[in-house]
mmCIF file of N, CA and C in Angstrom:
data_model
loop_
_atom_site.group_PDB
_atom_site.id
_atom_site.type_symbol
_atom_site.label_atom_id
_atom_site.label_comp_id
_atom_site.label_asym_id
_atom_site.label_seq_id
_atom_site.Cartn_x
_atom_site.Cartn_y
_atom_site.Cartn_z
ATOM 1 N N UNK A 1 0.822 -1.181 0.000
ATOM 2 C CA UNK A 1 0.000 0.000 0.000
ATOM 3 C C UNK A 1 0.875 1.258 0.000
ATOM 4 N N UNK A 2 1.961 1.210 0.749
ATOM 5 C CA UNK A 2 2.853 2.366 0.787
ATOM 6 C C UNK A 2 3.426 2.633 -0.608
ATOM 7 N N UNK A 3 3.783 1.568 -1.315
ATOM 8 C CA UNK A 3 4.333 1.707 -2.667
ATOM 9 C C UNK A 3 3.299 2.344 -3.598
ATOM 10 N N UNK A 4 2.040 1.876 -3.520
ATOM 11 C CA UNK A 4 0.985 2.441 -4.356
ATOM 12 C C UNK A 4 0.797 3.927 -4.053
ATOM 13 N N UNK A 5 0.790 4.279 -2.771
ATOM 14 C CA UNK A 5 0.625 5.679 -2.389
ATOM 15 C C UNK A 5 1.787 6.516 -2.921
ATOM 16 N N UNK A 6 2.977 5.999 -2.803
ATOM 17 C CA UNK A 6 4.159 6.717 -3.275
ATOM 18 C C UNK A 6 4.079 6.976 -4.780
ATOM 19 N N UNK A 7 3.662 5.963 -5.537
ATOM 20 C CA UNK A 7 3.529 6.129 -6.986
ATOM 21 C C UNK A 7 2.486 7.189 -7.322
ATOM 22 N N UNK A 8 1.344 7.135 -6.662
ATOM 23 C CA UNK A 8 0.277 8.091 -6.944
ATOM 24 C C UNK A 8 0.693 9.506 -6.547
ATOM 25 N N UNK A 9 1.402 9.655 -5.448
ATOM 26 C CA UNK A 9 1.888 10.976 -5.030
ATOM 27 C C UNK A 9 2.859 11.531 -6.065
ATOM 28 N N UNK A 10 3.708 10.667 -6.610
ATOM 29 C CA UNK A 10 4.652 11.085 -7.651
ATOM 30 C C UNK A 10 3.909 11.503 -8.911
ATOM 31 N N UNK A 11 2.911 10.716 -9.329
ATOM 32 C CA UNK A 11 2.110 11.069 -10.509
ATOM 33 C C UNK A 11 1.436 12.427 -10.310
ATOM 34 N N UNK A 12 0.829 12.620 -9.142
ATOM 35 C CA UNK A 12 0.132 13.870 -8.859
ATOM 36 C C UNK A 12 1.093 15.055 -8.918
ATOM 37 N N UNK A 13 2.248 14.916 -8.307
ATOM 38 C CA UNK A 13 3.236 16.006 -8.302
ATOM 39 C C UNK A 13 3.715 16.314 -9.714
ATOM 40 N N UNK A 14 3.952 15.278 -10.503
ATOM 41 C CA UNK A 14 4.419 15.464 -11.882
ATOM 42 C C UNK A 14 3.379 16.205 -12.715
ATOM 43 N N UNK A 15 2.134 15.743 -12.661
ATOM 44 C CA UNK A 15 1.095 16.394 -13.452
ATOM 45 C C UNK A 15 0.810 17.803 -12.958
ATOM 46 N N UNK A 16 0.852 18.033 -11.676
ATOM 47 C CA UNK A 16 0.654 19.383 -11.143
ATOM 48 C C UNK A 16 1.747 20.320 -11.643
ATOM 49 N N UNK A 17 2.976 19.829 -11.646
ATOM 50 C CA UNK A 17 4.103 20.632 -12.135
ATOM 51 C C UNK A 17 3.948 20.940 -13.627
ATOM 52 N N UNK A 18 3.542 19.934 -14.414
ATOM 53 C CA UNK A 18 3.363 20.132 -15.851
ATOM 54 C C UNK A 18 2.235 21.121 -16.154
ATOM 55 N N UNK A 19 1.146 21.030 -15.404
ATOM 56 C CA UNK A 19 0.048 21.976 -15.604
ATOM 57 C C UNK A 19 0.511 23.407 -15.348
ATOM 58 N N UNK A 20 1.249 23.590 -14.273
ATOM 59 C CA UNK A 20 1.748 24.915 -13.938
ATOM 60 C C UNK A 20 2.753 25.405 -14.977
ATOM 61 N N UNK A 21 3.676 24.538 -15.372
ATOM 62 C CA UNK A 21 4.721 24.903 -16.329
ATOM 63 C C UNK A 21 4.127 25.338 -17.667
ATOM 64 N N UNK A 22 3.107 24.636 -18.114
ATOM 65 C CA UNK A 22 2.492 24.936 -19.412
ATOM 66 C C UNK A 22 1.292 25.885 -19.298
ATOM 67 N N UNK A 23 1.079 26.412 -18.085
ATOM 68 C CA UNK A 23 0.002 27.363 -17.819
ATOM 69 C C UNK A 23 -1.359 26.834 -18.269
ATOM 70 N N UNK A 24 -1.622 25.607 -17.907
ATOM 71 C CA UNK A 24 -2.903 24.968 -18.216
ATOM 72 C C UNK A 24 -3.761 25.030 -16.964
ATOM 73 N N UNK A 25 -4.949 25.566 -17.113
ATOM 74 C CA UNK A 25 -5.819 25.636 -15.943
ATOM 75 C C UNK A 25 -6.544 24.302 -15.780
ATOM 76 N N UNK A 26 -6.800 23.917 -14.560
ATOM 77 C CA UNK A 26 -7.508 22.651 -14.329
ATOM 78 C C UNK A 26 -8.938 22.720 -14.871
ATOM 79 N N UNK A 27 -9.487 21.575 -15.149
ATOM 80 C CA UNK A 27 -10.866 21.499 -15.594
ATOM 81 C C UNK A 27 -11.810 22.033 -14.519
ATOM 82 N N UNK A 28 -12.940 22.548 -14.944
ATOM 83 C CA UNK A 28 -13.945 23.023 -13.999
ATOM 84 C C UNK A 28 -14.486 21.877 -13.148
ATOM 85 N N UNK A 29 -14.323 20.646 -13.634
ATOM 86 C CA UNK A 29 -14.815 19.470 -12.919
ATOM 87 C C UNK A 29 -13.824 18.973 -11.867
ATOM 88 N N UNK A 30 -12.695 19.646 -11.707
ATOM 89 C CA UNK A 30 -11.665 19.187 -10.778
ATOM 90 C C UNK A 30 -12.198 18.907 -9.367
ATOM 91 N N UNK A 31 -13.028 19.790 -8.798
ATOM 92 C CA UNK A 31 -13.550 19.486 -7.450
ATOM 93 C C UNK A 31 -14.385 18.201 -7.418
ATOM 94 N N UNK A 32 -15.145 17.961 -8.464
ATOM 95 C CA UNK A 32 -15.966 16.743 -8.525
ATOM 96 C C UNK A 32 -15.070 15.521 -8.604
ATOM 97 N N UNK A 33 -14.057 15.570 -9.464
ATOM 98 C CA UNK A 33 -13.137 14.430 -9.621
ATOM 99 C C UNK A 33 -12.364 14.177 -8.335
ATOM 100 N N UNK A 34 -12.016 15.241 -7.621
ATOM 101 C CA UNK A 34 -11.300 15.088 -6.351
ATOM 102 C C UNK A 34 -12.156 14.342 -5.333
ATOM 103 N N UNK A 35 -13.414 14.728 -5.228
ATOM 104 C CA UNK A 35 -14.322 14.057 -4.297
ATOM 105 C C UNK A 35 -14.554 12.612 -4.719
ATOM 106 N N UNK A 36 -14.790 12.402 -6.017
ATOM 107 C CA UNK A 36 -15.043 11.041 -6.512
ATOM 108 C C UNK A 36 -13.824 10.142 -6.296
ATOM 109 N N UNK A 37 -12.636 10.656 -6.580
ATOM 110 C CA UNK A 37 -11.420 9.864 -6.408
ATOM 111 C C UNK A 37 -11.190 9.543 -4.928
ATOM 112 N N UNK A 38 -11.442 10.507 -4.070
ATOM 113 C CA UNK A 38 -11.282 10.267 -2.630
ATOM 114 C C UNK A 38 -12.270 9.216 -2.137
ATOM 115 N N UNK A 39 -13.515 9.316 -2.581
ATOM 116 C CA UNK A 39 -14.532 8.338 -2.184
ATOM 117 C C UNK A 39 -14.163 6.942 -2.683
ATOM 118 N N UNK A 40 -13.694 6.856 -3.917
ATOM 119 C CA UNK A 40 -13.287 5.565 -4.470
ATOM 120 C C UNK A 40 -12.105 4.994 -3.691
ATOM 121 N N UNK A 41 -11.132 5.835 -3.398
ATOM 122 C CA UNK A 41 -9.959 5.390 -2.649
ATOM 123 C C UNK A 41 -10.301 4.926 -1.249
ATOM 124 N N UNK A 42 -11.062 5.729 -0.528
ATOM 125 C CA UNK A 42 -11.449 5.358 0.834
ATOM 126 C C UNK A 42 -12.348 4.129 0.830
ATOM 127 N N UNK A 43 -13.275 4.087 -0.126
ATOM 128 C CA UNK A 43 -14.191 2.947 -0.205
ATOM 129 C C UNK A 43 -13.479 1.630 -0.416
ATOM 130 N N UNK A 44 -12.521 1.625 -1.337
ATOM 131 C CA UNK A 44 -11.788 0.380 -1.582
ATOM 132 C C UNK A 44 -10.827 0.069 -0.442
ATOM 133 N N UNK A 45 -10.281 1.111 0.193
ATOM 134 C CA UNK A 45 -9.388 0.878 1.335
ATOM 135 C C UNK A 45 -10.143 0.224 2.484
ATOM 136 N N UNK A 46 -11.375 0.635 2.693
ATOM 137 C CA UNK A 46 -12.198 0.035 3.752
ATOM 138 C C UNK A 46 -12.428 -1.448 3.472
ATOM 139 N N UNK A 47 -12.557 -1.785 2.185
ATOM 140 C CA UNK A 47 -12.783 -3.185 1.806
ATOM 141 C C UNK A 47 -11.528 -4.046 1.949
ATOM 142 N N UNK A 48 -10.374 -3.405 2.057
ATOM 143 C CA UNK A 48 -9.139 -4.154 2.277
ATOM 144 C C UNK A 48 -8.103 -3.960 1.187
ATOM 145 N N UNK A 49 -6.944 -4.479 1.456
ATOM 146 C CA UNK A 49 -5.786 -4.331 0.570
ATOM 147 C C UNK A 49 -6.053 -4.859 -0.831
ATOM 148 N N UNK A 50 -6.650 -6.045 -0.928
ATOM 149 C CA UNK A 50 -6.888 -6.647 -2.238
ATOM 150 C C UNK A 50 -7.849 -5.803 -3.070
ATOM 151 N N UNK A 51 -8.883 -5.264 -2.426
ATOM 152 C CA UNK A 51 -9.837 -4.410 -3.134
ATOM 153 C C UNK A 51 -9.163 -3.137 -3.626
ATOM 154 N N UNK A 52 -8.328 -2.539 -2.783
ATOM 155 C CA UNK A 52 -7.621 -1.315 -3.182
ATOM 156 C C UNK A 52 -6.685 -1.588 -4.347
ATOM 157 N N UNK A 53 -5.987 -2.699 -4.294
ATOM 158 C CA UNK A 53 -5.068 -3.034 -5.379
ATOM 159 C C UNK A 53 -5.827 -3.354 -6.660
ATOM 160 N N UNK A 54 -6.954 -4.065 -6.555
ATOM 161 C CA UNK A 54 -7.760 -4.398 -7.727
ATOM 162 C C UNK A 54 -8.332 -3.134 -8.365
ATOM 163 N N UNK A 55 -8.785 -2.209 -7.535
ATOM 164 C CA UNK A 55 -9.329 -0.956 -8.046
ATOM 165 C C UNK A 55 -8.238 -0.147 -8.763
ATOM 166 N N UNK A 56 -7.074 -0.054 -8.146
ATOM 167 C CA UNK A 56 -5.966 0.678 -8.754
ATOM 168 C C UNK A 56 -5.587 0.052 -10.088
ATOM 169 N N UNK A 57 -5.513 -1.255 -10.138
ATOM 170 C CA UNK A 57 -5.181 -1.951 -11.389
ATOM 171 C C UNK A 57 -6.228 -1.681 -12.461
ATOM 172 N N UNK A 58 -7.506 -1.712 -12.086
ATOM 173 C CA UNK A 58 -8.577 -1.459 -13.052
ATOM 174 C C UNK A 58 -8.505 -0.032 -13.602
ATOM 175 N N UNK A 59 -8.257 0.926 -12.719
ATOM 176 C CA UNK A 59 -8.150 2.320 -13.155
ATOM 177 C C UNK A 59 -6.945 2.488 -14.077
ATOM 178 N N UNK A 60 -5.806 1.927 -13.703
ATOM 179 C CA UNK A 60 -4.604 2.039 -14.536
ATOM 180 C C UNK A 60 -4.808 1.388 -15.902
ATOM 181 N N UNK A 61 -5.518 0.277 -15.946
ATOM 182 C CA UNK A 61 -5.801 -0.398 -17.217
ATOM 183 C C UNK A 61 -6.661 0.497 -18.113
ATOM 184 N N UNK A 62 -7.676 1.120 -17.536
ATOM 185 C CA UNK A 62 -8.543 2.012 -18.307
ATOM 186 C C UNK A 62 -7.770 3.226 -18.816
ATOM 187 N N UNK A 63 -6.930 3.785 -17.974
ATOM 188 C CA UNK A 63 -6.133 4.942 -18.378
ATOM 189 C C UNK A 63 -5.197 4.555 -19.524
ATOM 190 N N UNK A 64 -4.547 3.400 -19.397
ATOM 191 C CA UNK A 64 -3.659 2.921 -20.461
ATOM 192 C C UNK A 64 -4.412 2.740 -21.763
ATOM 193 N N UNK A 65 -5.601 2.164 -21.699
ATOM 194 C CA UNK A 65 -6.410 1.992 -22.904
ATOM 195 C C UNK A 65 -6.803 3.318 -23.518
ATOM 196 N N UNK A 66 -7.129 4.288 -22.665
ATOM 197 C CA UNK A 66 -7.492 5.617 -23.150
ATOM 198 C C UNK A 66 -6.317 6.268 -23.864
ATOM 199 N N UNK A 67 -5.135 6.217 -23.239
ATOM 200 C CA UNK A 67 -3.946 6.815 -23.861
ATOM 201 C C UNK A 67 -3.577 6.108 -25.147
ATOM 202 N N UNK A 68 -3.668 4.802 -25.171
ATOM 203 C CA UNK A 68 -3.327 4.049 -26.379
ATOM 204 C C UNK A 68 -4.294 4.331 -27.516
ATOM 205 N N UNK A 69 -5.529 4.689 -27.181
ATOM 206 C CA UNK A 69 -6.525 4.990 -28.197
ATOM 207 C C UNK A 69 -6.407 6.383 -28.792
ATOM 208 N N UNK A 70 -5.536 7.194 -28.225
ATOM 209 C CA UNK A 70 -5.395 8.571 -28.731
ATOM 210 C C UNK A 70 -4.401 8.652 -29.849
#
């Protein structure tokens, strides 16, 4: 779990830095996505380590598919 958190913190810092560097403003939906992501994270964490890891894997798979489709 610590490794997963570390990776996500690194991703967040990288994207935040890139947004600032390129002067890109966040989407208007950012507050909604923040709440949804927090709820998903806490919800799966409550269900246990395996649920959190399965959820993270599913999200990463979808993101990879989205990027590959572009």
